[in-house]
Short mmCIF file of C-alpha atoms in Angstrom, two decimals:
data_model
loop_
_atom_site.label_atom_id
_atom_site.label_comp_id
_atom_site.label_asym_id
_atom_site.label_seq_id
_atom_site.Cartn_x
_atom_site.Cartn_y
_atom_site.Cartn_z
CA UNK A 7 101.92 -103.33 -44.16
CA UNK A 8 98.86 -102.55 -45.93
CA UNK A 9 97.29 -101.00 -43.11
CA UNK A 10 100.29 -98.79 -42.26
CA UNK A 11 100.39 -97.81 -46.14
CA UNK A 12 97.14 -96.85 -46.03
CA UNK A 13 97.66 -94.73 -42.78
CA UNK A 14 100.21 -92.94 -44.28
CA UNK A 15 98.13 -91.70 -47.59
CA UNK A 16 96.65 -88.95 -45.50
CA UNK A 17 100.33 -87.76 -44.98
CA UNK A 18 100.90 -87.69 -48.53
CA UNK A 19 97.90 -85.83 -49.38
CA UNK A 20 98.83 -83.27 -46.54
CA UNK A 21 102.09 -82.96 -48.09
CA UNK A 22 101.06 -82.37 -51.60
CA UNK A 23 98.47 -79.95 -50.10
CA UNK A 24 101.11 -77.89 -48.29
CA UNK A 25 103.44 -77.82 -51.53
CA UNK A 26 100.52 -76.30 -53.29
CA UNK A 27 100.24 -73.25 -50.79
CA UNK A 28 104.05 -72.91 -50.99
CA UNK A 29 103.91 -72.82 -54.97
CA UNK A 30 101.46 -69.85 -54.69
CA UNK A 31 103.86 -68.31 -52.34
CA UNK A 32 106.30 -67.28 -55.45
CA UNK A 33 103.33 -65.11 -56.93
CA UNK A 34 102.34 -63.50 -53.69
CA UNK A 35 105.94 -62.81 -52.95
CA UNK A 36 106.75 -61.07 -56.43
CA UNK A 37 103.55 -58.89 -55.94
CA UNK A 38 104.64 -57.62 -52.51
CA UNK A 39 108.27 -56.89 -54.25
CA UNK A 40 106.35 -55.13 -56.95
CA UNK A 41 104.89 -53.06 -54.18
CA UNK A 42 108.34 -52.17 -53.30
CA UNK A 43 108.62 -54.11 -50.16
CA UNK A 44 112.38 -55.36 -49.49
CA UNK A 45 112.52 -59.17 -48.98
CA UNK A 46 114.01 -58.64 -45.41
CA UNK A 47 110.70 -56.89 -44.49
CA UNK A 48 108.49 -59.61 -46.03
CA UNK A 49 110.17 -62.10 -44.15
CA UNK A 50 109.95 -60.45 -40.86
CA UNK A 51 106.27 -59.31 -41.15
CA UNK A 52 105.57 -62.79 -42.49
CA UNK A 53 107.10 -64.41 -39.37
CA UNK A 54 106.04 -61.98 -37.02
CA UNK A 55 102.31 -62.91 -37.94
CA UNK A 56 102.90 -66.51 -37.98
CA UNK A 57 104.69 -66.32 -34.29
CA UNK A 58 101.78 -64.19 -32.86
CA UNK A 59 99.10 -66.70 -34.73
CA UNK A 60 100.86 -69.61 -32.88
CA UNK A 61 101.16 -67.83 -29.52
CA UNK A 62 97.42 -67.20 -29.79
CA UNK A 63 96.70 -70.85 -30.50
CA UNK A 64 98.79 -72.10 -27.49
CA UNK A 65 96.95 -69.98 -25.17
CA UNK A 66 93.61 -70.89 -26.71
CA UNK A 67 94.39 -74.65 -26.67
CA UNK A 68 96.15 -74.94 -23.59
CA UNK A 69 99.75 -76.39 -25.29
CA UNK A 70 103.18 -76.26 -23.73
CA UNK A 71 104.50 -72.81 -22.90
CA UNK A 72 107.86 -73.46 -21.85
CA UNK A 73 110.46 -71.15 -23.19
CA UNK A 74 113.93 -72.76 -22.43
CA UNK A 75 114.87 -76.22 -23.14
CA UNK A 76 118.55 -76.14 -22.21
CA UNK A 77 121.73 -74.94 -24.29
CA UNK A 78 121.93 -77.96 -26.60
CA UNK A 79 118.22 -78.23 -27.37
CA UNK A 80 118.17 -74.44 -28.18
CA UNK A 81 121.15 -74.59 -30.08
CA UNK A 82 119.34 -76.89 -32.74
CA UNK A 83 116.56 -74.93 -32.46
CA UNK A 84 118.77 -72.08 -33.35
CA UNK A 85 120.23 -73.96 -36.76
CA UNK A 86 116.35 -74.77 -37.63
CA UNK A 87 115.43 -71.04 -37.10
CA UNK A 88 118.34 -70.28 -39.43
CA UNK A 89 118.28 -73.17 -41.99
CA UNK A 90 114.28 -73.20 -41.93
CA UNK A 91 113.53 -69.62 -41.77
CA UNK A 92 115.81 -66.31 -42.07
CA UNK A 93 118.82 -67.48 -44.14
CA UNK A 94 116.45 -69.70 -46.39
CA UNK A 95 114.02 -66.80 -47.12
CA UNK A 96 116.54 -64.24 -47.27
CA UNK A 97 118.81 -66.13 -49.70
CA UNK A 98 115.63 -67.20 -51.42
CA UNK A 99 113.87 -63.77 -52.16
CA UNK A 100 117.21 -61.86 -52.55
CA UNK A 101 118.11 -64.26 -55.40
CA UNK A 102 115.13 -62.92 -57.08
CA UNK A 103 116.70 -59.67 -57.55
CA UNK A 104 120.06 -60.96 -59.27
CA UNK A 105 118.60 -63.80 -61.36
CA UNK A 106 115.95 -65.01 -63.59
CA UNK A 107 112.59 -66.59 -61.16
CA UNK A 108 113.14 -69.80 -63.08
CA UNK A 109 116.71 -70.08 -62.36
CA UNK A 110 115.77 -69.72 -58.62
CA UNK A 111 112.61 -72.17 -58.79
CA UNK A 112 114.90 -74.79 -60.36
CA UNK A 113 117.64 -74.22 -58.23
CA UNK A 114 115.78 -74.01 -54.84
CA UNK A 115 113.87 -77.18 -55.79
CA UNK A 116 117.16 -79.11 -55.65
CA UNK A 117 116.44 -79.06 -51.97
CA UNK A 118 114.99 -82.96 -52.24
CA UNK A 119 118.34 -83.80 -53.71
CA UNK A 120 120.30 -82.43 -50.97
CA UNK A 121 118.56 -83.51 -48.49
CA UNK A 122 118.80 -87.22 -50.01
CA UNK A 123 122.59 -86.90 -49.99
CA UNK A 124 122.92 -85.49 -46.51
CA UNK A 125 120.67 -88.13 -45.16
CA UNK A 126 122.79 -90.87 -46.88
CA UNK A 127 125.96 -89.37 -45.45
CA UNK A 128 124.72 -88.40 -41.93
CA UNK A 129 123.26 -92.03 -41.63
CA UNK A 130 126.52 -93.40 -42.41
CA UNK A 131 128.88 -91.28 -40.44
CA UNK A 132 126.99 -89.46 -37.69
CA UNK A 133 125.95 -90.80 -34.23
CA UNK A 134 123.07 -90.27 -31.87
CA UNK A 135 119.18 -89.52 -32.17
CA UNK A 136 119.24 -87.31 -35.12
CA UNK A 137 121.43 -89.76 -37.22
CA UNK A 138 118.98 -92.98 -36.09
CA UNK A 139 115.93 -90.63 -36.74
CA UNK A 140 116.67 -90.00 -40.05
CA UNK A 141 114.48 -91.96 -43.04
CA UNK A 142 116.47 -95.33 -43.80
CA UNK A 143 116.76 -94.17 -47.44
CA UNK A 144 119.01 -96.43 -49.93
CA UNK A 145 120.79 -95.29 -52.95
CA UNK A 146 119.03 -97.81 -55.34
CA UNK A 147 117.25 -97.24 -58.46
CA UNK A 148 113.87 -95.54 -57.23
CA UNK A 149 115.96 -92.97 -55.46
CA UNK A 150 118.13 -92.42 -58.40
CA UNK A 151 115.62 -92.65 -61.34
CA UNK A 152 112.88 -90.92 -59.47
CA UNK A 153 114.96 -87.81 -58.58
CA UNK A 154 116.42 -87.85 -62.44
CA UNK A 155 112.90 -87.81 -63.69
CA UNK A 156 111.74 -85.04 -61.05
CA UNK A 157 114.50 -83.11 -62.15
CA UNK A 158 113.90 -83.48 -65.81
CA UNK A 159 110.29 -82.51 -65.20
CA UNK A 160 111.53 -79.37 -63.62
CA UNK A 161 113.35 -78.50 -66.15
CA UNK A 162 110.68 -79.01 -68.57
CA UNK A 163 108.17 -76.95 -66.53
CA UNK A 164 110.61 -74.04 -65.65
CA UNK A 165 112.56 -73.77 -68.83
CA UNK A 166 110.03 -74.30 -71.30
CA UNK A 167 110.21 -71.57 -74.04
CA UNK A 168 112.84 -69.54 -72.17
CA UNK A 169 116.45 -68.98 -72.49
CA UNK A 170 118.73 -69.51 -69.42
CA UNK A 171 120.86 -66.70 -68.56
CA UNK A 172 123.35 -67.34 -65.61
CA UNK A 173 124.16 -64.92 -62.76
CA UNK A 174 126.67 -66.23 -60.46
CA UNK A 175 125.23 -64.17 -57.40
CA UNK A 176 121.59 -64.97 -57.84
CA UNK A 177 122.28 -68.71 -58.55
CA UNK A 178 124.49 -69.07 -55.77
CA UNK A 179 122.01 -67.50 -53.33
CA UNK A 180 119.17 -70.04 -54.78
CA UNK A 181 121.69 -73.21 -54.21
CA UNK A 182 122.09 -71.70 -50.77
CA UNK A 183 118.36 -71.54 -50.24
CA UNK A 184 118.20 -75.12 -51.41
CA UNK A 185 121.31 -75.99 -48.96
CA UNK A 186 119.51 -74.44 -45.85
CA UNK A 187 116.41 -76.18 -46.43
CA UNK A 188 118.42 -79.49 -46.76
CA UNK A 189 119.78 -78.93 -43.07
CA UNK A 190 116.31 -78.14 -41.77
CA UNK A 191 115.01 -81.13 -43.19
CA UNK A 192 117.61 -83.32 -41.30
CA UNK A 193 117.04 -82.35 -38.02
CA UNK A 194 113.15 -81.22 -38.10
CA UNK A 195 111.62 -84.24 -37.85
CA UNK A 196 113.55 -85.57 -34.82
CA UNK A 197 112.88 -82.42 -33.02
CA UNK A 198 108.82 -82.49 -34.00
CA UNK A 199 108.89 -86.19 -32.62
CA UNK A 200 110.43 -85.34 -29.17
CA UNK A 201 108.67 -81.64 -28.68
CA UNK A 202 105.51 -81.77 -30.86
CA UNK A 203 104.71 -80.06 -33.75
CA UNK A 204 103.50 -76.72 -32.50
CA UNK A 205 106.37 -76.37 -29.94
CA UNK A 206 109.00 -76.98 -32.71
CA UNK A 207 107.51 -74.78 -34.88
CA UNK A 208 107.08 -71.79 -32.57
CA UNK A 209 110.97 -72.25 -31.50
CA UNK A 210 111.65 -71.95 -35.08
CA UNK A 211 109.70 -69.09 -35.86
CA UNK A 212 111.51 -67.33 -32.98
CA UNK A 213 114.88 -67.94 -33.74
CA UNK A 214 113.91 -66.97 -37.43
CA UNK A 215 112.86 -63.72 -36.32
CA UNK A 216 116.06 -63.46 -33.78
CA UNK A 217 118.91 -64.28 -36.78
CA UNK A 218 116.80 -61.99 -39.04
CA UNK A 219 117.21 -58.94 -36.96
CA UNK A 220 121.09 -57.75 -37.92
CA UNK A 221 119.59 -57.42 -41.71
CA UNK A 222 116.51 -55.17 -40.79
CA UNK A 223 117.35 -51.23 -40.58
CA UNK A 224 118.88 -48.44 -42.98
CA UNK A 225 117.28 -47.50 -46.24
CA UNK A 226 117.51 -50.86 -48.09
CA UNK A 227 115.28 -52.39 -45.86
CA UNK A 228 112.72 -49.89 -45.60
CA UNK A 229 109.65 -49.19 -47.27
CA UNK A 230 106.49 -47.07 -47.15
CA UNK A 231 103.77 -47.61 -44.60
CA UNK A 232 101.23 -46.39 -47.03
CA UNK A 233 101.66 -49.65 -48.90
CA UNK A 234 99.96 -52.05 -46.30
CA UNK A 235 96.82 -50.02 -47.16
CA UNK A 236 96.57 -51.99 -50.31
CA UNK A 237 94.38 -55.01 -50.40
CA UNK A 238 96.83 -56.98 -52.50
CA UNK A 239 99.43 -56.29 -50.07
CA UNK A 240 97.90 -56.79 -46.63
CA UNK A 241 96.11 -59.94 -48.08
CA UNK A 242 99.36 -61.57 -49.33
CA UNK A 243 100.90 -60.70 -46.13
CA UNK A 244 98.32 -62.45 -44.16
CA UNK A 245 98.22 -65.61 -46.80
CA UNK A 246 102.18 -65.87 -46.25
CA UNK A 247 102.10 -65.29 -42.25
CA UNK A 248 99.22 -67.25 -41.38
CA UNK A 249 98.54 -69.83 -44.09
CA UNK A 250 102.02 -70.46 -45.78
CA UNK A 251 103.80 -70.27 -42.56
CA UNK A 252 101.88 -70.91 -39.61
CA UNK A 253 99.55 -73.60 -40.68
CA UNK A 254 101.95 -75.03 -43.20
CA UNK A 255 104.98 -74.84 -41.29
CA UNK A 256 103.07 -76.99 -38.15
CA UNK A 257 101.69 -79.86 -40.66
CA UNK A 258 104.91 -79.86 -42.67
CA UNK A 259 106.60 -80.65 -39.56
CA UNK A 260 104.42 -83.39 -38.69
CA UNK A 261 104.73 -84.95 -42.43
CA UNK A 262 108.31 -85.15 -42.00
CA UNK A 263 107.87 -87.09 -38.76
CA UNK A 264 105.44 -89.38 -40.13
CA UNK A 265 106.85 -90.12 -43.87
CA UNK A 266 110.74 -89.26 -43.21
CA UNK A 267 112.62 -86.32 -44.17
CA UNK A 268 113.57 -87.52 -47.48
CA UNK A 269 110.11 -88.99 -48.82
CA UNK A 270 108.47 -85.38 -47.61
CA UNK A 271 110.87 -83.32 -48.94
CA UNK A 272 110.50 -84.76 -52.51
CA UNK A 273 107.32 -83.23 -52.91
CA UNK A 274 109.10 -79.85 -53.06
CA UNK A 275 109.90 -80.77 -56.51
CA UNK A 276 106.07 -80.27 -57.20
CA UNK A 277 106.53 -76.44 -56.47
CA UNK A 278 107.04 -75.13 -59.68
CA UNK A 279 103.95 -77.00 -61.08
CA UNK A 280 101.72 -75.38 -58.56
CA UNK A 281 103.48 -71.89 -59.24
CA UNK A 282 102.34 -72.69 -62.81
CA UNK A 283 99.18 -73.32 -62.37
CA UNK A 284 98.46 -70.19 -59.95
CA UNK A 285 99.91 -68.18 -62.67
CA UNK A 286 97.33 -69.72 -65.45
CA UNK A 287 94.48 -68.76 -62.85
CA UNK A 288 95.76 -65.59 -61.96
CA UNK A 289 98.10 -64.17 -64.46
CA UNK A 290 96.15 -65.85 -67.67
CA UNK A 291 99.39 -67.53 -68.67
CA UNK A 292 98.59 -70.78 -70.60
CA UNK A 293 100.30 -74.45 -70.11
CA UNK A 294 102.10 -75.98 -72.93
CA UNK A 295 102.53 -79.53 -73.91
CA UNK A 296 106.16 -79.46 -72.74
CA UNK A 297 104.81 -78.03 -69.53
CA UNK A 298 102.06 -80.45 -69.09
CA UNK A 299 104.83 -83.37 -69.63
CA UNK A 300 106.81 -81.90 -67.46
CA UNK A 301 104.73 -81.80 -64.60
CA UNK A 302 103.43 -85.28 -65.15
CA UNK A 303 107.06 -86.69 -64.90
CA UNK A 304 107.59 -84.41 -61.58
CA UNK A 305 104.67 -86.35 -60.53
CA UNK A 306 105.77 -89.63 -61.24
CA UNK A 307 109.40 -88.81 -60.42
CA UNK A 308 108.02 -88.16 -56.69
CA UNK A 309 105.98 -91.44 -56.34
CA UNK A 310 109.12 -93.32 -57.76
CA UNK A 311 111.72 -91.84 -55.29
CA UNK A 312 109.24 -92.16 -52.74
CA UNK A 313 109.20 -96.19 -53.10
CA UNK A 314 111.75 -98.06 -50.82
CA UNK A 315 113.65 -99.97 -53.05
CA UNK A 316 116.60 -102.15 -52.26
#
């Protein structure tokens, strides 16, 4: 048992590193939106870069190049491309236009809670490989207590010194993004287990791009190509496409396979912490005592919720 736990430490550290990168993406996306790029255009360019990058890696490394895996499997990949790609980013980024960033960050980071609930329900009533492949979580004190502590910590980090302003449209979009990621977490681990992280991620990128196409076109999603000449713009696009999407998605899918869909998704609670740290470094913002206490509460909550209690 000790050897198995030790072997999983590297995946916990990998999850921590990935979430740290994803915490920075909020700042990167805000920079691009500030450059008058539409959320749909940001996602499209981001995933085009990631999709091109993964195919380049496949050709160099000689990985699986098969394009079609049958209707049932492709339908699952389609669901993953929508829930973890197009609709997730569309709802998350669009929510920023209607409500406060703090509201969006808090509501999107409720994804681990939805993931735990969906997993409990699916394992109880579902059948087949996806139900049996889900993490065997139990509704005990570690999961409940850790989740509540992490949520309380997030509230301290995000709403520290700020007034809460509700916006039905923006907040519902943010909740929609959290629900999308919870659905993605249900099925991606099993597909990674069966097809490998690279192939499964490649299919997610493809269907993410395919399902965003109906939203492209018209004045609302257009932007001046001259903005791409700005170092801050193409630098952030490369970061989002090659690092936050290509590299992080591949390794995150591997993490979900090794740690389980609920334990791995609990790390998403740390997103606001890394966003705050990035803001301190890049924007000169200061961390208050409440924010520091909230960060500590999130970390303890994640560790506690990840315990397999009776």
